[in-house]
Coordinates of C-alpha atoms and ligand atoms in Angstrom, one line a residue:
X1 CA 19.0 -20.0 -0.3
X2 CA 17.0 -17.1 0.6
X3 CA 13.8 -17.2 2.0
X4 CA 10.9 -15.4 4.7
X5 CA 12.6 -14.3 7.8
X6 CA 12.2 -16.6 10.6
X7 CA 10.6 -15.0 13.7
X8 CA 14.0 -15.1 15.8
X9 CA 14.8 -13.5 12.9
X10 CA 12.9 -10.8 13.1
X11 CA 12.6 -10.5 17.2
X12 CA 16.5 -10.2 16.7
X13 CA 16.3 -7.2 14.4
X14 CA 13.6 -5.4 16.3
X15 CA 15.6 -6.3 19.8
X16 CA 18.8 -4.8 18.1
X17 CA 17.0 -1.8 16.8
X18 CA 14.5 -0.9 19.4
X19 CA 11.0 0.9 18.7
X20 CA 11.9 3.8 16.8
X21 CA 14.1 2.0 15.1
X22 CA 11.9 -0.5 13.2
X23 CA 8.6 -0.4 11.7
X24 CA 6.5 -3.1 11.3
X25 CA 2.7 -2.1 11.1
X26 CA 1.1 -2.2 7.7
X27 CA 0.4 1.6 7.7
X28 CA 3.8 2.9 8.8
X29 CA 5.6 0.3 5.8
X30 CA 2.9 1.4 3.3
X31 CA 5.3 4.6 2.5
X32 CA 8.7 2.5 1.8
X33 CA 6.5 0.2 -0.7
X34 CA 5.6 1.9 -3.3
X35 CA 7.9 3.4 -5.8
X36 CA 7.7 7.5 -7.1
X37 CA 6.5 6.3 -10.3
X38 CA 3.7 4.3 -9.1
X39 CA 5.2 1.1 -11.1
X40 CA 6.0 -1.1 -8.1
X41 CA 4.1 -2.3 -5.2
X42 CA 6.4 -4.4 -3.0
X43 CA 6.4 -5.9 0.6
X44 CA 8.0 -6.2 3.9
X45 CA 7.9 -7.9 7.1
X46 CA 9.8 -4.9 8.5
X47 CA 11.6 -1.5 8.0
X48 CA 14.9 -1.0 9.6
X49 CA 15.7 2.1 10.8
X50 CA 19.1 2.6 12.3
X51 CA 20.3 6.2 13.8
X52 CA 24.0 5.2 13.0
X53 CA 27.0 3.8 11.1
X54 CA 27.1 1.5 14.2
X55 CA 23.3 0.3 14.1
X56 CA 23.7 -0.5 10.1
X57 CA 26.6 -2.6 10.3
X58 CA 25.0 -4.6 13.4
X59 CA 21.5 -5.0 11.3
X60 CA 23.6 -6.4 7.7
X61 CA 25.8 -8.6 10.4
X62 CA 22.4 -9.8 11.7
X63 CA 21.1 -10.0 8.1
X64 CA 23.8 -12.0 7.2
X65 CA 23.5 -14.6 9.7
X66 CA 20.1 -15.2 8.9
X67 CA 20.8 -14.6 5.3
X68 CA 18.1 -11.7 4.5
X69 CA 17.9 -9.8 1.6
X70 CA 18.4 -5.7 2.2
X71 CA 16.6 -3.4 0.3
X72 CA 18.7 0.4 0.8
X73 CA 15.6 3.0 1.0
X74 CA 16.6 6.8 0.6
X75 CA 14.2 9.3 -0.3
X76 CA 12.3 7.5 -2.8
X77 CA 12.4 9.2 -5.9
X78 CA 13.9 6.9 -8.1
X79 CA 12.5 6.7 -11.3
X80 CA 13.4 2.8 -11.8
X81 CA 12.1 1.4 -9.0
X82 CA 15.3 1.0 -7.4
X83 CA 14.3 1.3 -3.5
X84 CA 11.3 -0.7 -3.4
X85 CA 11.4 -4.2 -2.2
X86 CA 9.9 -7.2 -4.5
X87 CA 6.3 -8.6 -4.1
X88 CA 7.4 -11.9 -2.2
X89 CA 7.2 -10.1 1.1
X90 CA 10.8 -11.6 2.5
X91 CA 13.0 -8.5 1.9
X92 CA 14.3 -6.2 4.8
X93 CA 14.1 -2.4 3.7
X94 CA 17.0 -0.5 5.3
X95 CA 16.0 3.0 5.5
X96 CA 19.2 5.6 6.2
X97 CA 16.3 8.4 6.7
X98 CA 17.8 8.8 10.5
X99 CA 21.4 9.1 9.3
X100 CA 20.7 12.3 8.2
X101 CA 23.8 14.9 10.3
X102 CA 26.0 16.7 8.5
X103 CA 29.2 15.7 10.1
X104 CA 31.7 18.0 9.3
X105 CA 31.8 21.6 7.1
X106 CA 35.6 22.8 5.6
X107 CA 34.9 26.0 3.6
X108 CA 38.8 26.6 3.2
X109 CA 39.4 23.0 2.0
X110 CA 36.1 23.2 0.2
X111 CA 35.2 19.5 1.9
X112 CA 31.5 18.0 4.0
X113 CA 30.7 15.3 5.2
X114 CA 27.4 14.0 5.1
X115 CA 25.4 11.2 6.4
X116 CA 23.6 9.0 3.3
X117 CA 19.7 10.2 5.0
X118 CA 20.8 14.2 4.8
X119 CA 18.4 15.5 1.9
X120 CA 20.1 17.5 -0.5
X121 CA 18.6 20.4 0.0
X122 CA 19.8 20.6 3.6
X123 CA 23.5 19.7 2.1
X124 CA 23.2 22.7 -0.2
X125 CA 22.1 24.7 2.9
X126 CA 25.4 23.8 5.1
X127 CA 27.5 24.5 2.5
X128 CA 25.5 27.7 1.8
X129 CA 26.1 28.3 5.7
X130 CA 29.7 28.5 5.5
X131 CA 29.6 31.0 2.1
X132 CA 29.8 28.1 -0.2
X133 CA 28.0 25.8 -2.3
X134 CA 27.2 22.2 -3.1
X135 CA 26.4 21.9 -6.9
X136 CA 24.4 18.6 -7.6
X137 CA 21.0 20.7 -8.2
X138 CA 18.1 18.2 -9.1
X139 CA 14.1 18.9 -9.0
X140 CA 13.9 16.1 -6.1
X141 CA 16.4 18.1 -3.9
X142 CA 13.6 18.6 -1.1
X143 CA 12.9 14.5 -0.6
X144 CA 15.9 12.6 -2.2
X145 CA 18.6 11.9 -0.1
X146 CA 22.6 11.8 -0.6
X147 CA 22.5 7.9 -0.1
X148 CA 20.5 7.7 -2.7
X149 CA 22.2 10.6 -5.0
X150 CA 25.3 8.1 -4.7
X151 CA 23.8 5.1 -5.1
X152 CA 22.4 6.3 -8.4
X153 CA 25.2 8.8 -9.7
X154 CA 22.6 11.5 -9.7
X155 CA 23.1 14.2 -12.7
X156 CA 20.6 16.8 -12.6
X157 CA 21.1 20.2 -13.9
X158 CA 24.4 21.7 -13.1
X159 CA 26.7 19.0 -14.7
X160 CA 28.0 20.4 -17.6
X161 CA 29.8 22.3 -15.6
X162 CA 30.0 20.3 -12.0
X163 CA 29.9 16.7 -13.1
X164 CA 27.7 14.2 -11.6
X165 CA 27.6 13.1 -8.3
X166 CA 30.6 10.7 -8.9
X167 CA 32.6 13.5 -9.4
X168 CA 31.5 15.4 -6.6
X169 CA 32.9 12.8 -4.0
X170 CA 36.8 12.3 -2.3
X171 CA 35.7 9.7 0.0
X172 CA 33.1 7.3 1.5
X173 CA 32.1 4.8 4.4
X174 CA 30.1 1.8 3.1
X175 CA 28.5 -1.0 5.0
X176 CA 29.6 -4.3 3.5
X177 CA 26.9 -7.0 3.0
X178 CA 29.0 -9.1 6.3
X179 CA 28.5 -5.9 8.1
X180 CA 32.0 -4.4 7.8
X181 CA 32.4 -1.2 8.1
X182 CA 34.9 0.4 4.8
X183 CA 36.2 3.6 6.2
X184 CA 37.4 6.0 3.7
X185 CA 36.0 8.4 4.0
X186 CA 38.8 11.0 3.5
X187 CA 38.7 14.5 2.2
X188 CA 41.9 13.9 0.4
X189 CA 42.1 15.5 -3.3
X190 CA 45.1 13.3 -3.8
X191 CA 45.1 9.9 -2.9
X192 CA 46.8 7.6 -4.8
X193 CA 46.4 4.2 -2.5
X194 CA 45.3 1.5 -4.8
X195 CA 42.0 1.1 -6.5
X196 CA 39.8 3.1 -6.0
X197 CA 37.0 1.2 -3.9
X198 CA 34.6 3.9 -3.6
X199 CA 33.9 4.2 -6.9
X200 CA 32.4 0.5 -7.0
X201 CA 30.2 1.5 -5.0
X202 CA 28.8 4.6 -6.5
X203 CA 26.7 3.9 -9.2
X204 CA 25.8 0.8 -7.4
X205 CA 22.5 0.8 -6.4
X206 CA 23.0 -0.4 -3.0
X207 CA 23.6 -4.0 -4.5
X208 CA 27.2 -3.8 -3.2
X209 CA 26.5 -2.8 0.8
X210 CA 25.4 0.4 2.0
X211 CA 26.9 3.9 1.7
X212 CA 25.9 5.7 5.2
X213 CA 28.0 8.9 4.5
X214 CA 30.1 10.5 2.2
X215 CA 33.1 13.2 2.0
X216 CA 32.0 15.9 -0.7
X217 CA 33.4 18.1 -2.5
X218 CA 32.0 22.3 -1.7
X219 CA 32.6 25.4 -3.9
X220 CA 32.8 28.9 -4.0
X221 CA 29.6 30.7 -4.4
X222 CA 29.1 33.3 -7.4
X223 CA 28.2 36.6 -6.7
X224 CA 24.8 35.9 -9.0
X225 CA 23.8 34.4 -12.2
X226 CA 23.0 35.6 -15.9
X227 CA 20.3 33.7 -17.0
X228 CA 18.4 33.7 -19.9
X229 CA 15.2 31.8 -21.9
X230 CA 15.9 31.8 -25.8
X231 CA 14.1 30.6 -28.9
X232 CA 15.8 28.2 -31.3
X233 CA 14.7 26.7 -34.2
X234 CA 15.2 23.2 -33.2
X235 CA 18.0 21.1 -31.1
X236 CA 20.1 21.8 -33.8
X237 CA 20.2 24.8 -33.7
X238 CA 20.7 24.5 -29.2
X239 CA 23.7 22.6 -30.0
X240 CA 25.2 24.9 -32.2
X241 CA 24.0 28.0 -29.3
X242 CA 26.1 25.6 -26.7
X243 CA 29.0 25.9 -28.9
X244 CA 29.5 29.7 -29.3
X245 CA 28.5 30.4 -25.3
X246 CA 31.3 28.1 -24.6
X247 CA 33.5 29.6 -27.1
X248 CA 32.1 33.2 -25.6
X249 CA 32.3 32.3 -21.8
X250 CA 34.0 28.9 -21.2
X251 CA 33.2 26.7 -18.1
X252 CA 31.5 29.8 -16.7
X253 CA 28.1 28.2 -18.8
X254 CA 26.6 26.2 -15.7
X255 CA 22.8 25.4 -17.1
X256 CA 22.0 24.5 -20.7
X257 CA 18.5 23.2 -20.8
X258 CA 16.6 22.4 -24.3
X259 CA 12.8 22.5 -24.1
X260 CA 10.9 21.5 -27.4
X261 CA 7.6 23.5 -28.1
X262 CA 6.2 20.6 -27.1
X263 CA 7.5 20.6 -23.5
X264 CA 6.8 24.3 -23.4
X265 CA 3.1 24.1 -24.0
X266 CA 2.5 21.3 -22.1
X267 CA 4.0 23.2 -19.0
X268 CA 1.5 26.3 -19.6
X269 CA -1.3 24.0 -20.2
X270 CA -1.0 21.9 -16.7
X271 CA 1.0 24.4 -14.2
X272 CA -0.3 26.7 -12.6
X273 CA 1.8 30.1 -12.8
X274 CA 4.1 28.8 -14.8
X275 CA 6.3 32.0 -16.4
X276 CA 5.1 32.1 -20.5
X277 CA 8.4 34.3 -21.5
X278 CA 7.2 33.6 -25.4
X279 CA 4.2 32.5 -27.3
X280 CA 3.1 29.4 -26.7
X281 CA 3.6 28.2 -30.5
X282 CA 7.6 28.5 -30.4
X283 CA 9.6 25.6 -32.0
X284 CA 11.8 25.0 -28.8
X285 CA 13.6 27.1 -26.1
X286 CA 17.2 26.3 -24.1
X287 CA 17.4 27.9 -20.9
X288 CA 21.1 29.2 -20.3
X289 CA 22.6 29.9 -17.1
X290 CA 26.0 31.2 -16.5
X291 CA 27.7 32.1 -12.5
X292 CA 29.0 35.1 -12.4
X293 CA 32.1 35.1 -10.2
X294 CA 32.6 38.2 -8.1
X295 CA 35.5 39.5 -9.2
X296 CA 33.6 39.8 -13.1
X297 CA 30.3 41.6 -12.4
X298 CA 30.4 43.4 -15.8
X299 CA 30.1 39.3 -17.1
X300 CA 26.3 39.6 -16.8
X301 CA 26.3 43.0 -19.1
X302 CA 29.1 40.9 -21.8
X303 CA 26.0 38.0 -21.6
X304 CA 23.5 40.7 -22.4
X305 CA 25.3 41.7 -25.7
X306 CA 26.1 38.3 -26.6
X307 CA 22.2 37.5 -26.8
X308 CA 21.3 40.7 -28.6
X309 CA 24.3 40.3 -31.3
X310 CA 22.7 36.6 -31.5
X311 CA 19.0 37.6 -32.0
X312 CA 20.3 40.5 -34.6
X313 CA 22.4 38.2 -36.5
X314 CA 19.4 35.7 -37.0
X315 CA 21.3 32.7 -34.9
X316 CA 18.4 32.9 -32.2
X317 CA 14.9 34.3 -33.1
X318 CA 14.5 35.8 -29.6
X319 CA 16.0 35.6 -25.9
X320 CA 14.6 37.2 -22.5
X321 CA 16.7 37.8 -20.1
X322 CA 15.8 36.9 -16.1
X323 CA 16.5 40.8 -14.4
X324 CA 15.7 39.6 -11.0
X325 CA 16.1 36.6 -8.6
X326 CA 12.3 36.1 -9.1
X327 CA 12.7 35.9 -12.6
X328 CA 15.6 33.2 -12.9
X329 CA 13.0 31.4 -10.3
X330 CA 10.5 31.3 -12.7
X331 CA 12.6 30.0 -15.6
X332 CA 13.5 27.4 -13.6
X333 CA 10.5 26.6 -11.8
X334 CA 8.9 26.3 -15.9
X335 CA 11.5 24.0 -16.9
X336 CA 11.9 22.0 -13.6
X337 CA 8.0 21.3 -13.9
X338 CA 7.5 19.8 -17.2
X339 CA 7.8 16.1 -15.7
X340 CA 4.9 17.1 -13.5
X341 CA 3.0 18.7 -16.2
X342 CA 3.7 15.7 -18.2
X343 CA 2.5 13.2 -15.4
X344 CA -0.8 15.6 -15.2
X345 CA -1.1 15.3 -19.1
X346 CA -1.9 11.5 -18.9
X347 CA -0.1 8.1 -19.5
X348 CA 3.9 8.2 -20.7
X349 CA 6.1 6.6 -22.3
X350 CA 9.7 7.4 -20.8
X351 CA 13.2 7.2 -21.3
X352 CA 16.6 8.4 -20.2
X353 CA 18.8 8.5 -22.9
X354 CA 22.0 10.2 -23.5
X355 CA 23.9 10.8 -26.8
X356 CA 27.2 12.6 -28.1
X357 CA 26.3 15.9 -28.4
X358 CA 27.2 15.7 -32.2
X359 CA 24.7 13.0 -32.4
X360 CA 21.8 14.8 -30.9
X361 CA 20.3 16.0 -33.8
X362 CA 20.4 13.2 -35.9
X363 CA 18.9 11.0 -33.4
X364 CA 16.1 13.6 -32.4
X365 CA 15.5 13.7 -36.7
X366 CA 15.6 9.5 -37.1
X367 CA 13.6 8.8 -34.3
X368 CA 10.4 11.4 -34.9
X369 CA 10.6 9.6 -37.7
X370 CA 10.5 6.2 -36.8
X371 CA 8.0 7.2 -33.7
X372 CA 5.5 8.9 -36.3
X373 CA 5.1 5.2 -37.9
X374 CA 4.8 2.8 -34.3
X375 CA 2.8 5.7 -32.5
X376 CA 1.1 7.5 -35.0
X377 CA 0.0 11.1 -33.1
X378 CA 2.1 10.5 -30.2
X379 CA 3.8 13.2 -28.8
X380 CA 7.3 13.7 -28.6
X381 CA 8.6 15.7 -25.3
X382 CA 11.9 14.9 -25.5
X383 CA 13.6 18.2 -23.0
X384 CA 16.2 18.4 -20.8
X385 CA 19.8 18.2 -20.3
X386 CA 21.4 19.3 -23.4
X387 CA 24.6 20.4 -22.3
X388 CA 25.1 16.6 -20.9
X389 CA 23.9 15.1 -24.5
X390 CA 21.1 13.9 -21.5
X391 CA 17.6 14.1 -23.3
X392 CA 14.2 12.8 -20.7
X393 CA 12.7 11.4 -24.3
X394 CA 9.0 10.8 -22.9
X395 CA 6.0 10.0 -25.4
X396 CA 2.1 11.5 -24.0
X397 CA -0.7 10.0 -25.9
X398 CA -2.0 12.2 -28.9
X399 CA -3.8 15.0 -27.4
X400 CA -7.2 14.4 -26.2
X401 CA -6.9 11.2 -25.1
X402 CA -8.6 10.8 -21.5
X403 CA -6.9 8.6 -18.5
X404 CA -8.3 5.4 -18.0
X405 CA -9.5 5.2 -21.9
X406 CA -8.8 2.2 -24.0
X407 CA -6.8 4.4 -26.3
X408 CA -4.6 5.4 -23.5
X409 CA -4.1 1.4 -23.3
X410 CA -3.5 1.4 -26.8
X411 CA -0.7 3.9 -26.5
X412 CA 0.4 2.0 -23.1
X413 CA 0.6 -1.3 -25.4
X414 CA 3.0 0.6 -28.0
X415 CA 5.9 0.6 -24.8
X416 CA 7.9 -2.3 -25.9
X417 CA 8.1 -1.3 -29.5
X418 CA 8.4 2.4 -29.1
X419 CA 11.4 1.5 -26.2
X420 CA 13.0 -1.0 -28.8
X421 CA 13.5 1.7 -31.6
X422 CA 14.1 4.2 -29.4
X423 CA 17.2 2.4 -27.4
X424 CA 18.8 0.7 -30.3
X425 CA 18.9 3.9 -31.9
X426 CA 20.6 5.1 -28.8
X427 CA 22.8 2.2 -29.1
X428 CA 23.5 2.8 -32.6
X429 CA 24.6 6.1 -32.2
X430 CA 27.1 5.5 -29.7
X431 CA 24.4 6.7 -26.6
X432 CA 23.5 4.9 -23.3
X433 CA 19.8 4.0 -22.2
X434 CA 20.7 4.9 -18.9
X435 CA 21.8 8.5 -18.7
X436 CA 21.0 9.3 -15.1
X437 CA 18.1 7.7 -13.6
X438 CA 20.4 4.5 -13.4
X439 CA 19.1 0.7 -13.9
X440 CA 17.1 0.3 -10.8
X441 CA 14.4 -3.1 -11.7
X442 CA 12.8 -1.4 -14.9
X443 CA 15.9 -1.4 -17.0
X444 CA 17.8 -4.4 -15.9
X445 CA 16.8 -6.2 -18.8
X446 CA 18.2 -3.3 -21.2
X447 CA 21.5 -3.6 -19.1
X448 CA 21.8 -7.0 -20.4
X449 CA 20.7 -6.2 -23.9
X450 CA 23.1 -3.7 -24.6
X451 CA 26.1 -4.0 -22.3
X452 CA 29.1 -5.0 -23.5
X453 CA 29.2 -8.7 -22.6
X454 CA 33.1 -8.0 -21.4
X455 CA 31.6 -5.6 -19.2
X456 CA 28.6 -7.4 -17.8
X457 CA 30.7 -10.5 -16.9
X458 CA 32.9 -8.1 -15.2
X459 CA 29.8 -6.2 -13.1
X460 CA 28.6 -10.3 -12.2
X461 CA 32.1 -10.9 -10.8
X462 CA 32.4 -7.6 -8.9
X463 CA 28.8 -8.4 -7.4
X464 CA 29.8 -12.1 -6.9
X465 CA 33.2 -10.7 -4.9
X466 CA 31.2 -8.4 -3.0
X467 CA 27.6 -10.2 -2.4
X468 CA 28.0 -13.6 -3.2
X469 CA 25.0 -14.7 -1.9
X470 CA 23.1 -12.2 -4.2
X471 CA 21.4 -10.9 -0.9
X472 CA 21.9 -6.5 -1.7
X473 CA 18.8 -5.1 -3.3
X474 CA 18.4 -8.1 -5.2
X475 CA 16.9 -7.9 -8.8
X476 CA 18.3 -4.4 -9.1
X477 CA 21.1 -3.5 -11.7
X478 CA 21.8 -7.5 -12.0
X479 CA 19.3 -10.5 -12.0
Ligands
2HG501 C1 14.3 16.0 -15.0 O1 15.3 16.3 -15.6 C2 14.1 14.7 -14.3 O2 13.3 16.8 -14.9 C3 12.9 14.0 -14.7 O3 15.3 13.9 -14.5 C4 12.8 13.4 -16.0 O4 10.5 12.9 -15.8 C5 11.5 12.7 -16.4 O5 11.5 11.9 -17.4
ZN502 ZN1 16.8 15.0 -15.6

């Protein structure tokens, strides 16, 4: 059984870790207890914060032996909760914020290593120092960190062409729940040794033992990028744009990002100095990206005629093309700030769904449908990664509804329902509920609702192998 850690306990942990290492005061914990959304409010008796592989396997060996629970803690931004410690006040939170060097930089085998605390902005710089790049590209990349980018399989906006972070990584080193340290952490592109371990553990949630670093894999920069903001009809019509740019310019399409009208004037309404490249009454807009590799500069010029033939021959009803780095800034700054315009606009009602690409319309059609009937007035902002089949489906209340009203409460009350359509429907169509925010403690009850029950028995025996004291982020991914 698990229960409050015993003051030897806790003098052992702060012994082993020493004063900067721990923090145990109400108002330095107050920042690892609440989750980015605001959903959870958890508690600790105290924050570990080890500087080193060395220092994390001797606080899960000491958490073993007293039989603690360990709560991973990267740079919170999880949208499900997934760092934050329960309410009952007995779980260690082991921060990785101090494990944050980037060990080793190999432009000409394209390979980093990085500790799990390194944000992924400062990954992205040393690659960028040695002429290349590292693609995961999320709006968090100041404050998450790669710990938590694992843990969670991050996606973001560059994985149509890139992959998500799964695919990103040739090797890890994992804490075990004993305290063991798993070394492999190799930059080998061919290793053919067995199972492949480290993939348990991505994905994982931390509920497996603790990744503290990670070999990645780095590319070749492109000279620049074409990007453009166009105006289609309706996701339809995105879908069938993603098709003929990939017949037109192959893997070289790196962003495809669908924005309904919806999203669009939501993010003039609440940003400040948002870009408005169109009228604000559009039906929807895809932001397109495509690298340009050096050796193919006239690329951006072929991009430029493949828009105008498109907007001549009726396929798009109008496209603007960035013609500066400041301009591809502000199409992304628009698109990267709906979420927040969205947070700023009231109340949502959110999900993370993703769908075969051939599906996306017919999902986007049934489920307006379904949504006008359980929230009458709601709006639908359902933007995002199109390329990935990845749509961020969040409802705002009707317009005009005020924060803190009772008919926010009454949209609020409409969750369970509006989830319920909306995920079966998912299901239904051959989608997942979970695209890329992972299961975290909001959606583990969806996990078991629409797993396959093959699969889930599986995930209980992997966890059972692994943790069978149920003592790693407990009540995440798994009850
Ligand atoms: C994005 O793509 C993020 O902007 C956030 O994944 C999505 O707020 C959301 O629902
Ligand atoms: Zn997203």
């Amino acid at each position: 059984m698990r229960g409050a850690p015993s003051a030897a306990a806790l003098t052992a942990l702060r012994a082993l870790l020493g004063a900067e290492g721990c923090r145990t005061d109400s108002a330095d914990v107050a920042r690892y207890l609440q989750d980015h959304r605001h959903l959870y409010q958890g508690l600790t008796p105290l924050v570990a914060r080890p500087a080193d592989v060395a220092a994390v396997s001797a606080v899960l060996r000491l958490c073993a032996e007293h039989r603690l629970a360990v709560v991973p803690h990267g740079g919170n931004t999880s949208y499900c909760g997934g760092a934050t410690p329960d309410e009952s006040g007995t779980q260690i939170v082991l921060s990785l914020e101090r494990l944050n060097r980037v060990r080793a930089v190999d432009p000409t085998g394209g390979t980093l290593i990085a500790e799990a605390g390194c944000t992924l902005a400062s990954v992205q710089s040393a690659a960028q120092a040695v002429r290349r790049r590292f693609p995961l590209s999320l709006g968090s990349e100041g404050t998450c960190q790669i710990g938590g980018n694992l843990s969670t399989n991050a996606g973001g906006t560059s994985v149509l062409r890139f992959g998500m972070m799964r695919d990103l990584v040739l090797g890890l080193e994992v804490v075990l729940p004993d305290g063991q340290v798993l070394d492999q952490l190799r930059v080998l592109r061919k290793d053919n040794t067995g199972y492949d371990l480290k993939q348990l553990f991505l994905g994982a949630e931390g509920t497996l033992g603790v990744i503290t670093a990670a070999a990645l894999k780095i590319y070749s920069q492109p000279a620049d990028y074409a990007t453009a903001m166009v105006v289609v009809d309706d996701i339809g019509a995105a879908v069938a744009l993603l098709g003929r740019i990939r017949d037109a310019f192959g893997d070289l399409v790196e962003g495809f990002e669908y924005l309904p009208g919806a999203a669009y004037q939501l993010a003039l309404e609440h940003v400040p100095g948002v870009a408005a490249p169109f009228d604000a009454t559009v039906p929807a807009l895809v932001l397109v990206e495509l690298a340009i590799p050096p050796a193919l500069p006239e690329l951006a010029i072929r991009f430029e005629e493949f828009l105008q033939a498109e907007v001549e021959a009726g396929t798009l009803r109008d496209a603007a093309l960035a013609h500066s780095g400041r301009q591809r800034e502000a199409f992304w700054f628009l698109r990267e700030h709906v979420p927040q315009a969205q947070t700023r606009a009231g109340a949502s009602i959110k999900h993370d769904v993703s769908l075969p690409i051939a599906r996306l319309a017919e999902f986007v059609a049934r489920s307006t449908e379904a949504l006008a009937r359980l929230a009458p007035g709601a709006r639908i902002i359902g933007y995002g990664h199109l390329g990935d089949g990845n749509l961020h489906y969040n409802l705002s209340p009707p317009p005009g509804v005020a924060a803190g009203s009772a008919e926010e409460s009454a949209f609020l009350a409409l969750k369970p329902a509006v989830t319920r359509a909306v995920h079966d429907l998912v299901a239904e169509l051959g989608g997942s509920f979970s695209a890329e925010h992972g299961v975290g403690r909001l959606k583990v009850d969806e996990l078991e609702r629409y797993e396959d029950p093959v699969a889930l028995q599986l995930m209980r025996r992997v966890k059972h192998a692994l943790d069978p004291e149920g003592r790693m982020n407990p009540g995440k991914v798994l009850r």
